[in-house]
PDB file of C-alpha atoms and ligand atoms in Angstrom:
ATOM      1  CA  UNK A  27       0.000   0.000   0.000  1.00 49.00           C
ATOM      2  CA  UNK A  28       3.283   2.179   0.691  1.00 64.00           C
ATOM      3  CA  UNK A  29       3.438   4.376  -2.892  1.00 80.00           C
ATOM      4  CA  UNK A  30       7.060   6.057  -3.678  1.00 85.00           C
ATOM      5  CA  UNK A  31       5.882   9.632  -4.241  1.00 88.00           C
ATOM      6  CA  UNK A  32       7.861  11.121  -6.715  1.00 88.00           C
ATOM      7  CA  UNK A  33       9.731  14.532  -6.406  1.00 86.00           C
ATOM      8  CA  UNK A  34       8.661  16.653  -9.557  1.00 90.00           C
ATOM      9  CA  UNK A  35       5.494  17.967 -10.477  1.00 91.00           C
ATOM     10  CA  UNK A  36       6.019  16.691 -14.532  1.00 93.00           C
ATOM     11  CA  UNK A  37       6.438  13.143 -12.866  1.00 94.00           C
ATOM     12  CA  UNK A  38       3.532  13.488 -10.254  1.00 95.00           C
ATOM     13  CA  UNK A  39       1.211  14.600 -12.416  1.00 96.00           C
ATOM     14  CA  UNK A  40       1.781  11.606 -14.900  1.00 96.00           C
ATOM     15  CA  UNK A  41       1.716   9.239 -11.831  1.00 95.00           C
ATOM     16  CA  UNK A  42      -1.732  11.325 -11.161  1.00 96.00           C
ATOM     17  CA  UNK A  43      -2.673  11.032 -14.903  1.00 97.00           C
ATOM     18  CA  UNK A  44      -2.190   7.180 -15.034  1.00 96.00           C
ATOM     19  CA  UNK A  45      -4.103   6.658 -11.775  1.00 96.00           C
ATOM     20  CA  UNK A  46      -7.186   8.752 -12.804  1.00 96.00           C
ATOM     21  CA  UNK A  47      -7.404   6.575 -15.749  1.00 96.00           C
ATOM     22  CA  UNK A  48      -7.893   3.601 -13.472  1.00 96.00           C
ATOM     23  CA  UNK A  49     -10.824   5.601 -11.566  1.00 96.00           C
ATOM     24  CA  UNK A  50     -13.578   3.765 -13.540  1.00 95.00           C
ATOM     25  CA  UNK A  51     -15.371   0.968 -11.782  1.00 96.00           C
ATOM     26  CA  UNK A  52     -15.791  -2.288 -13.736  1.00 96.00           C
ATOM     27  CA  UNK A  53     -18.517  -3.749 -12.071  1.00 96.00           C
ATOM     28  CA  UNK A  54     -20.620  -2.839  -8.897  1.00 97.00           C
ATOM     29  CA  UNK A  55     -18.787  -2.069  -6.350  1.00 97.00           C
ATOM     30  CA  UNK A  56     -19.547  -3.043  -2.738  1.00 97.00           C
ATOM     31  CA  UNK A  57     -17.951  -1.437   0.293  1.00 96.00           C
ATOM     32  CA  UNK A  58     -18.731  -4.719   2.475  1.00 97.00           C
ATOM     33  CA  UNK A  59     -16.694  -7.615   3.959  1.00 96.00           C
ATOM     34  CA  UNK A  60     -17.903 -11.006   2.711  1.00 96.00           C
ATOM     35  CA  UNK A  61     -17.779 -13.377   5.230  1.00 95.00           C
ATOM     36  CA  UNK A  62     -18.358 -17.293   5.865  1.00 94.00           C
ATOM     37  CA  UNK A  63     -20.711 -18.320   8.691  1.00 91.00           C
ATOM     38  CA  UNK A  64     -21.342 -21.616  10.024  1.00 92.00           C
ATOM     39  CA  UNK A  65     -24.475 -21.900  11.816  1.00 88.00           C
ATOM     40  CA  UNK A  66     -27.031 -24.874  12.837  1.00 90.00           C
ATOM     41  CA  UNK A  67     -30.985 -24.303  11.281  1.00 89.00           C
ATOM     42  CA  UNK A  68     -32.515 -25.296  13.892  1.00 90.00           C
ATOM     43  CA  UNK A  69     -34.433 -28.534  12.093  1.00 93.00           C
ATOM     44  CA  UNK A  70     -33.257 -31.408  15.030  1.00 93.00           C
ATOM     45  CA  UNK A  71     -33.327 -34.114  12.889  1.00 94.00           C
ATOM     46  CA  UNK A  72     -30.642 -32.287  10.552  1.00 95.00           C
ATOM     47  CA  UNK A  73     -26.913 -32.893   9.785  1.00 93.00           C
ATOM     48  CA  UNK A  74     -26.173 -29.718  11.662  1.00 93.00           C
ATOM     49  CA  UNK A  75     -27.328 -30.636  14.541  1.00 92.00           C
ATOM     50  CA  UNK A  76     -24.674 -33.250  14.875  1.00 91.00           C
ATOM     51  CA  UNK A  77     -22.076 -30.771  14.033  1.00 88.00           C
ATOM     52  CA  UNK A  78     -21.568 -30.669  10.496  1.00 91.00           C
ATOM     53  CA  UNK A  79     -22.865 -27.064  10.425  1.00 93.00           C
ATOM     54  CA  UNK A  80     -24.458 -24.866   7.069  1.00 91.00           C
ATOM     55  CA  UNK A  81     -22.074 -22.654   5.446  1.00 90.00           C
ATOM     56  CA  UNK A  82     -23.884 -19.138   5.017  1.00 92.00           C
ATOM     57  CA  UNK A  83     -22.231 -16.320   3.600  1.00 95.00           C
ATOM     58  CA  UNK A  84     -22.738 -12.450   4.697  1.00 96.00           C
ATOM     59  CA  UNK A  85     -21.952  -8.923   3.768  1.00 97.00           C
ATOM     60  CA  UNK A  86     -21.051  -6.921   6.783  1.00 96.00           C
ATOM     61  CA  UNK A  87     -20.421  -3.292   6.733  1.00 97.00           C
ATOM     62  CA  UNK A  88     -20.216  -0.730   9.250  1.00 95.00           C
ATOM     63  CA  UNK A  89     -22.437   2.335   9.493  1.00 95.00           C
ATOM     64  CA  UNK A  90     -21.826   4.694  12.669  1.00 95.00           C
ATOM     65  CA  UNK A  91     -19.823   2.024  14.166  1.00 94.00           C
ATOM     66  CA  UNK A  92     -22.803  -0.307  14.090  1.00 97.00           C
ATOM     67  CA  UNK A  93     -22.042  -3.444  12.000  1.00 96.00           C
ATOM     68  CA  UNK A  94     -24.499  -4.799   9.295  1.00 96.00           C
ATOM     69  CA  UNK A  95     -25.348  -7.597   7.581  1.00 95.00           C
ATOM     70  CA  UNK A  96     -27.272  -9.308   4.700  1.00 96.00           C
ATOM     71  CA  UNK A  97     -27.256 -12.828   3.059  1.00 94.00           C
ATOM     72  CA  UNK A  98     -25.736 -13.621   0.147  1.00 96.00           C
ATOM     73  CA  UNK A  99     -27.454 -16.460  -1.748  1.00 95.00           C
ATOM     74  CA  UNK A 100     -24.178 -18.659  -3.012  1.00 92.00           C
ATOM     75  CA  UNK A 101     -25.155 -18.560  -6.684  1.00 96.00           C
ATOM     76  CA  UNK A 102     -24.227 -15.237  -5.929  1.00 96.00           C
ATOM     77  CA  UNK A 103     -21.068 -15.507  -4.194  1.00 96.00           C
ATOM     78  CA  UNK A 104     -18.774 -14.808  -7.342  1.00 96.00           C
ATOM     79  CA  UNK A 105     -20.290 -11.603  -8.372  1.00 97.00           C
ATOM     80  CA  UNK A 106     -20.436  -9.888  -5.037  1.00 97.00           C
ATOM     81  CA  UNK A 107     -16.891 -11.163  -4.209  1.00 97.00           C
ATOM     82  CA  UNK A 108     -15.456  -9.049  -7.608  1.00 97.00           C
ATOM     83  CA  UNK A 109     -17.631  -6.597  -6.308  1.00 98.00           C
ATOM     84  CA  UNK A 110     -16.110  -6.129  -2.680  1.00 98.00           C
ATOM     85  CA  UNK A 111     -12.735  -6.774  -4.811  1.00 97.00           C
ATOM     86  CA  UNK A 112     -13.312  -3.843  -6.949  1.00 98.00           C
ATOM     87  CA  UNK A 113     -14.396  -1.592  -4.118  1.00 97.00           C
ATOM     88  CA  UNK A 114     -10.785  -2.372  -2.391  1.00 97.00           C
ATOM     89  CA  UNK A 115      -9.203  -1.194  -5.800  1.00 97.00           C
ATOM     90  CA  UNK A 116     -10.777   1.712  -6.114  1.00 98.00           C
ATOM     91  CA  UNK A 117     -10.556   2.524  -2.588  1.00 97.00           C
ATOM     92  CA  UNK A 118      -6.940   2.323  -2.745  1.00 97.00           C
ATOM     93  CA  UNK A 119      -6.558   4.139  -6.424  1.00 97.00           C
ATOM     94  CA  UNK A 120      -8.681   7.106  -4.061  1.00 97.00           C
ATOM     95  CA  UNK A 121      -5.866   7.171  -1.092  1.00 97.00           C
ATOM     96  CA  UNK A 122      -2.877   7.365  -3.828  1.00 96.00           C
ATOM     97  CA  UNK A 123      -4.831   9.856  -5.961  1.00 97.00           C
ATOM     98  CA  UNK A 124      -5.270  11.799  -3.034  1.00 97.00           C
ATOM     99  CA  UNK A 125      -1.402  11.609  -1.810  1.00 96.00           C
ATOM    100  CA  UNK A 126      -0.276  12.115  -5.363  1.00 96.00           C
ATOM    101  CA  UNK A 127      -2.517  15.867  -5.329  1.00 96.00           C
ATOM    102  CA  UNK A 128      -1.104  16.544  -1.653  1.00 95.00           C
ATOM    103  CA  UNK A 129       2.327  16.288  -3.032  1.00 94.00           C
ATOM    104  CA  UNK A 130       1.795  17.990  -5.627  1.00 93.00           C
ATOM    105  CA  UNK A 131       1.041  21.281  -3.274  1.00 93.00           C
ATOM    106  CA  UNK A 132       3.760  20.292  -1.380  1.00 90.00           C
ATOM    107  CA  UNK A 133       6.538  20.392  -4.171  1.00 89.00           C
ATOM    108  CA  UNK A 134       4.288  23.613  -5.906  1.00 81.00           C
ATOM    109  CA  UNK A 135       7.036  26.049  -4.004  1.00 77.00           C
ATOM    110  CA  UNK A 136      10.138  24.285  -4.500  1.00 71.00           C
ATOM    111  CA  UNK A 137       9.333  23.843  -7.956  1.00 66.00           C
ATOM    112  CA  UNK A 138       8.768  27.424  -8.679  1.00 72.00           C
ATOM    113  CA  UNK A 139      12.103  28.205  -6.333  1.00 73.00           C
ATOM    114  CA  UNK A 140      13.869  25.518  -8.849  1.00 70.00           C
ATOM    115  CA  UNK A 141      12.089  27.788 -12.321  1.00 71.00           C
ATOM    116  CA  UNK A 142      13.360  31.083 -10.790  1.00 71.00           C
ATOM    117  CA  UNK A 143      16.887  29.270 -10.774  1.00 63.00           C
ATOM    118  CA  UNK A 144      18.396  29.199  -7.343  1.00 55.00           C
ATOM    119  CA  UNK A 145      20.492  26.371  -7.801  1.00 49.00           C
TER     120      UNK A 145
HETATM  121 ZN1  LIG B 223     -29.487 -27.931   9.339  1.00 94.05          ZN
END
Protein backbone atom coordinates (compact mmCIF):
# COMPACT_ATOMS: atom_id res chain seq x y z
CA UNK A 1 0.00 0.00 0.00
CA UNK A 2 3.28 2.18 0.69
CA UNK A 3 3.44 4.38 -2.89
CA UNK A 4 7.06 6.06 -3.68
CA UNK A 5 5.88 9.63 -4.24
CA UNK A 6 7.86 11.12 -6.71
CA UNK A 7 9.73 14.53 -6.41
CA UNK A 8 8.66 16.65 -9.56
CA UNK A 9 5.49 17.97 -10.48
CA UNK A 10 6.02 16.69 -14.53
CA UNK A 11 6.44 13.14 -12.87
CA UNK A 12 3.53 13.49 -10.25
CA UNK A 13 1.21 14.60 -12.42
CA UNK A 14 1.78 11.61 -14.90
CA UNK A 15 1.72 9.24 -11.83
CA UNK A 16 -1.73 11.33 -11.16
CA UNK A 17 -2.67 11.03 -14.90
CA UNK A 18 -2.19 7.18 -15.03
CA UNK A 19 -4.10 6.66 -11.78
CA UNK A 20 -7.19 8.75 -12.80
CA UNK A 21 -7.40 6.57 -15.75
CA UNK A 22 -7.89 3.60 -13.47
CA UNK A 23 -10.82 5.60 -11.57
CA UNK A 24 -13.58 3.76 -13.54
CA UNK A 25 -15.37 0.97 -11.78
CA UNK A 26 -15.79 -2.29 -13.74
CA UNK A 27 -18.52 -3.75 -12.07
CA UNK A 28 -20.62 -2.84 -8.90
CA UNK A 29 -18.79 -2.07 -6.35
CA UNK A 30 -19.55 -3.04 -2.74
CA UNK A 31 -17.95 -1.44 0.29
CA UNK A 32 -18.73 -4.72 2.48
CA UNK A 33 -16.69 -7.62 3.96
CA UNK A 34 -17.90 -11.01 2.71
CA UNK A 35 -17.78 -13.38 5.23
CA UNK A 36 -18.36 -17.29 5.86
CA UNK A 37 -20.71 -18.32 8.69
CA UNK A 38 -21.34 -21.62 10.02
CA UNK A 39 -24.47 -21.90 11.82
CA UNK A 40 -27.03 -24.87 12.84
CA UNK A 41 -30.99 -24.30 11.28
CA UNK A 42 -32.52 -25.30 13.89
CA UNK A 43 -34.43 -28.53 12.09
CA UNK A 44 -33.26 -31.41 15.03
CA UNK A 45 -33.33 -34.11 12.89
CA UNK A 46 -30.64 -32.29 10.55
CA UNK A 47 -26.91 -32.89 9.79
CA UNK A 48 -26.17 -29.72 11.66
CA UNK A 49 -27.33 -30.64 14.54
CA UNK A 50 -24.67 -33.25 14.87
CA UNK A 51 -22.08 -30.77 14.03
CA UNK A 52 -21.57 -30.67 10.50
CA UNK A 53 -22.87 -27.06 10.42
CA UNK A 54 -24.46 -24.87 7.07
CA UNK A 55 -22.07 -22.65 5.45
CA UNK A 56 -23.88 -19.14 5.02
CA UNK A 57 -22.23 -16.32 3.60
CA UNK A 58 -22.74 -12.45 4.70
CA UNK A 59 -21.95 -8.92 3.77
CA UNK A 60 -21.05 -6.92 6.78
CA UNK A 61 -20.42 -3.29 6.73
CA UNK A 62 -20.22 -0.73 9.25
CA UNK A 63 -22.44 2.34 9.49
CA UNK A 64 -21.83 4.69 12.67
CA UNK A 65 -19.82 2.02 14.17
CA UNK A 66 -22.80 -0.31 14.09
CA UNK A 67 -22.04 -3.44 12.00
CA UNK A 68 -24.50 -4.80 9.30
CA UNK A 69 -25.35 -7.60 7.58
CA UNK A 70 -27.27 -9.31 4.70
CA UNK A 71 -27.26 -12.83 3.06
CA UNK A 72 -25.74 -13.62 0.15
CA UNK A 73 -27.45 -16.46 -1.75
CA UNK A 74 -24.18 -18.66 -3.01
CA UNK A 75 -25.15 -18.56 -6.68
CA UNK A 76 -24.23 -15.24 -5.93
CA UNK A 77 -21.07 -15.51 -4.19
CA UNK A 78 -18.77 -14.81 -7.34
CA UNK A 79 -20.29 -11.60 -8.37
CA UNK A 80 -20.44 -9.89 -5.04
CA UNK A 81 -16.89 -11.16 -4.21
CA UNK A 82 -15.46 -9.05 -7.61
CA UNK A 83 -17.63 -6.60 -6.31
CA UNK A 84 -16.11 -6.13 -2.68
CA UNK A 85 -12.73 -6.77 -4.81
CA UNK A 86 -13.31 -3.84 -6.95
CA UNK A 87 -14.40 -1.59 -4.12
CA UNK A 88 -10.79 -2.37 -2.39
CA UNK A 89 -9.20 -1.19 -5.80
CA UNK A 90 -10.78 1.71 -6.11
CA UNK A 91 -10.56 2.52 -2.59
CA UNK A 92 -6.94 2.32 -2.75
CA UNK A 93 -6.56 4.14 -6.42
CA UNK A 94 -8.68 7.11 -4.06
CA UNK A 95 -5.87 7.17 -1.09
CA UNK A 96 -2.88 7.37 -3.83
CA UNK A 97 -4.83 9.86 -5.96
CA UNK A 98 -5.27 11.80 -3.03
CA UNK A 99 -1.40 11.61 -1.81
CA UNK A 100 -0.28 12.12 -5.36
CA UNK A 101 -2.52 15.87 -5.33
CA UNK A 102 -1.10 16.54 -1.65
CA UNK A 103 2.33 16.29 -3.03
CA UNK A 104 1.80 17.99 -5.63
CA UNK A 105 1.04 21.28 -3.27
CA UNK A 106 3.76 20.29 -1.38
CA UNK A 107 6.54 20.39 -4.17
CA UNK A 108 4.29 23.61 -5.91
CA UNK A 109 7.04 26.05 -4.00
CA UNK A 110 10.14 24.29 -4.50
CA UNK A 111 9.33 23.84 -7.96
CA UNK A 112 8.77 27.42 -8.68
CA UNK A 113 12.10 28.21 -6.33
CA UNK A 114 13.87 25.52 -8.85
CA UNK A 115 12.09 27.79 -12.32
CA UNK A 116 13.36 31.08 -10.79
CA UNK A 117 16.89 29.27 -10.77
CA UNK A 118 18.40 29.20 -7.34
CA UNK A 119 20.49 26.37 -7.80
ZN1 LIG B 1 -29.49 -27.93 9.34
Amino acid sequence: MNMKIPRHPTLIRRSLLARQKQLQAKSPVLAASLVTIRRACGNPNCRCARGQKHLGHYLTWKVKAKTHTAYVPVDLLPQVKLWTQEHRRLKQLVQQISQLSLALIQTHVTAKRRKSGRS
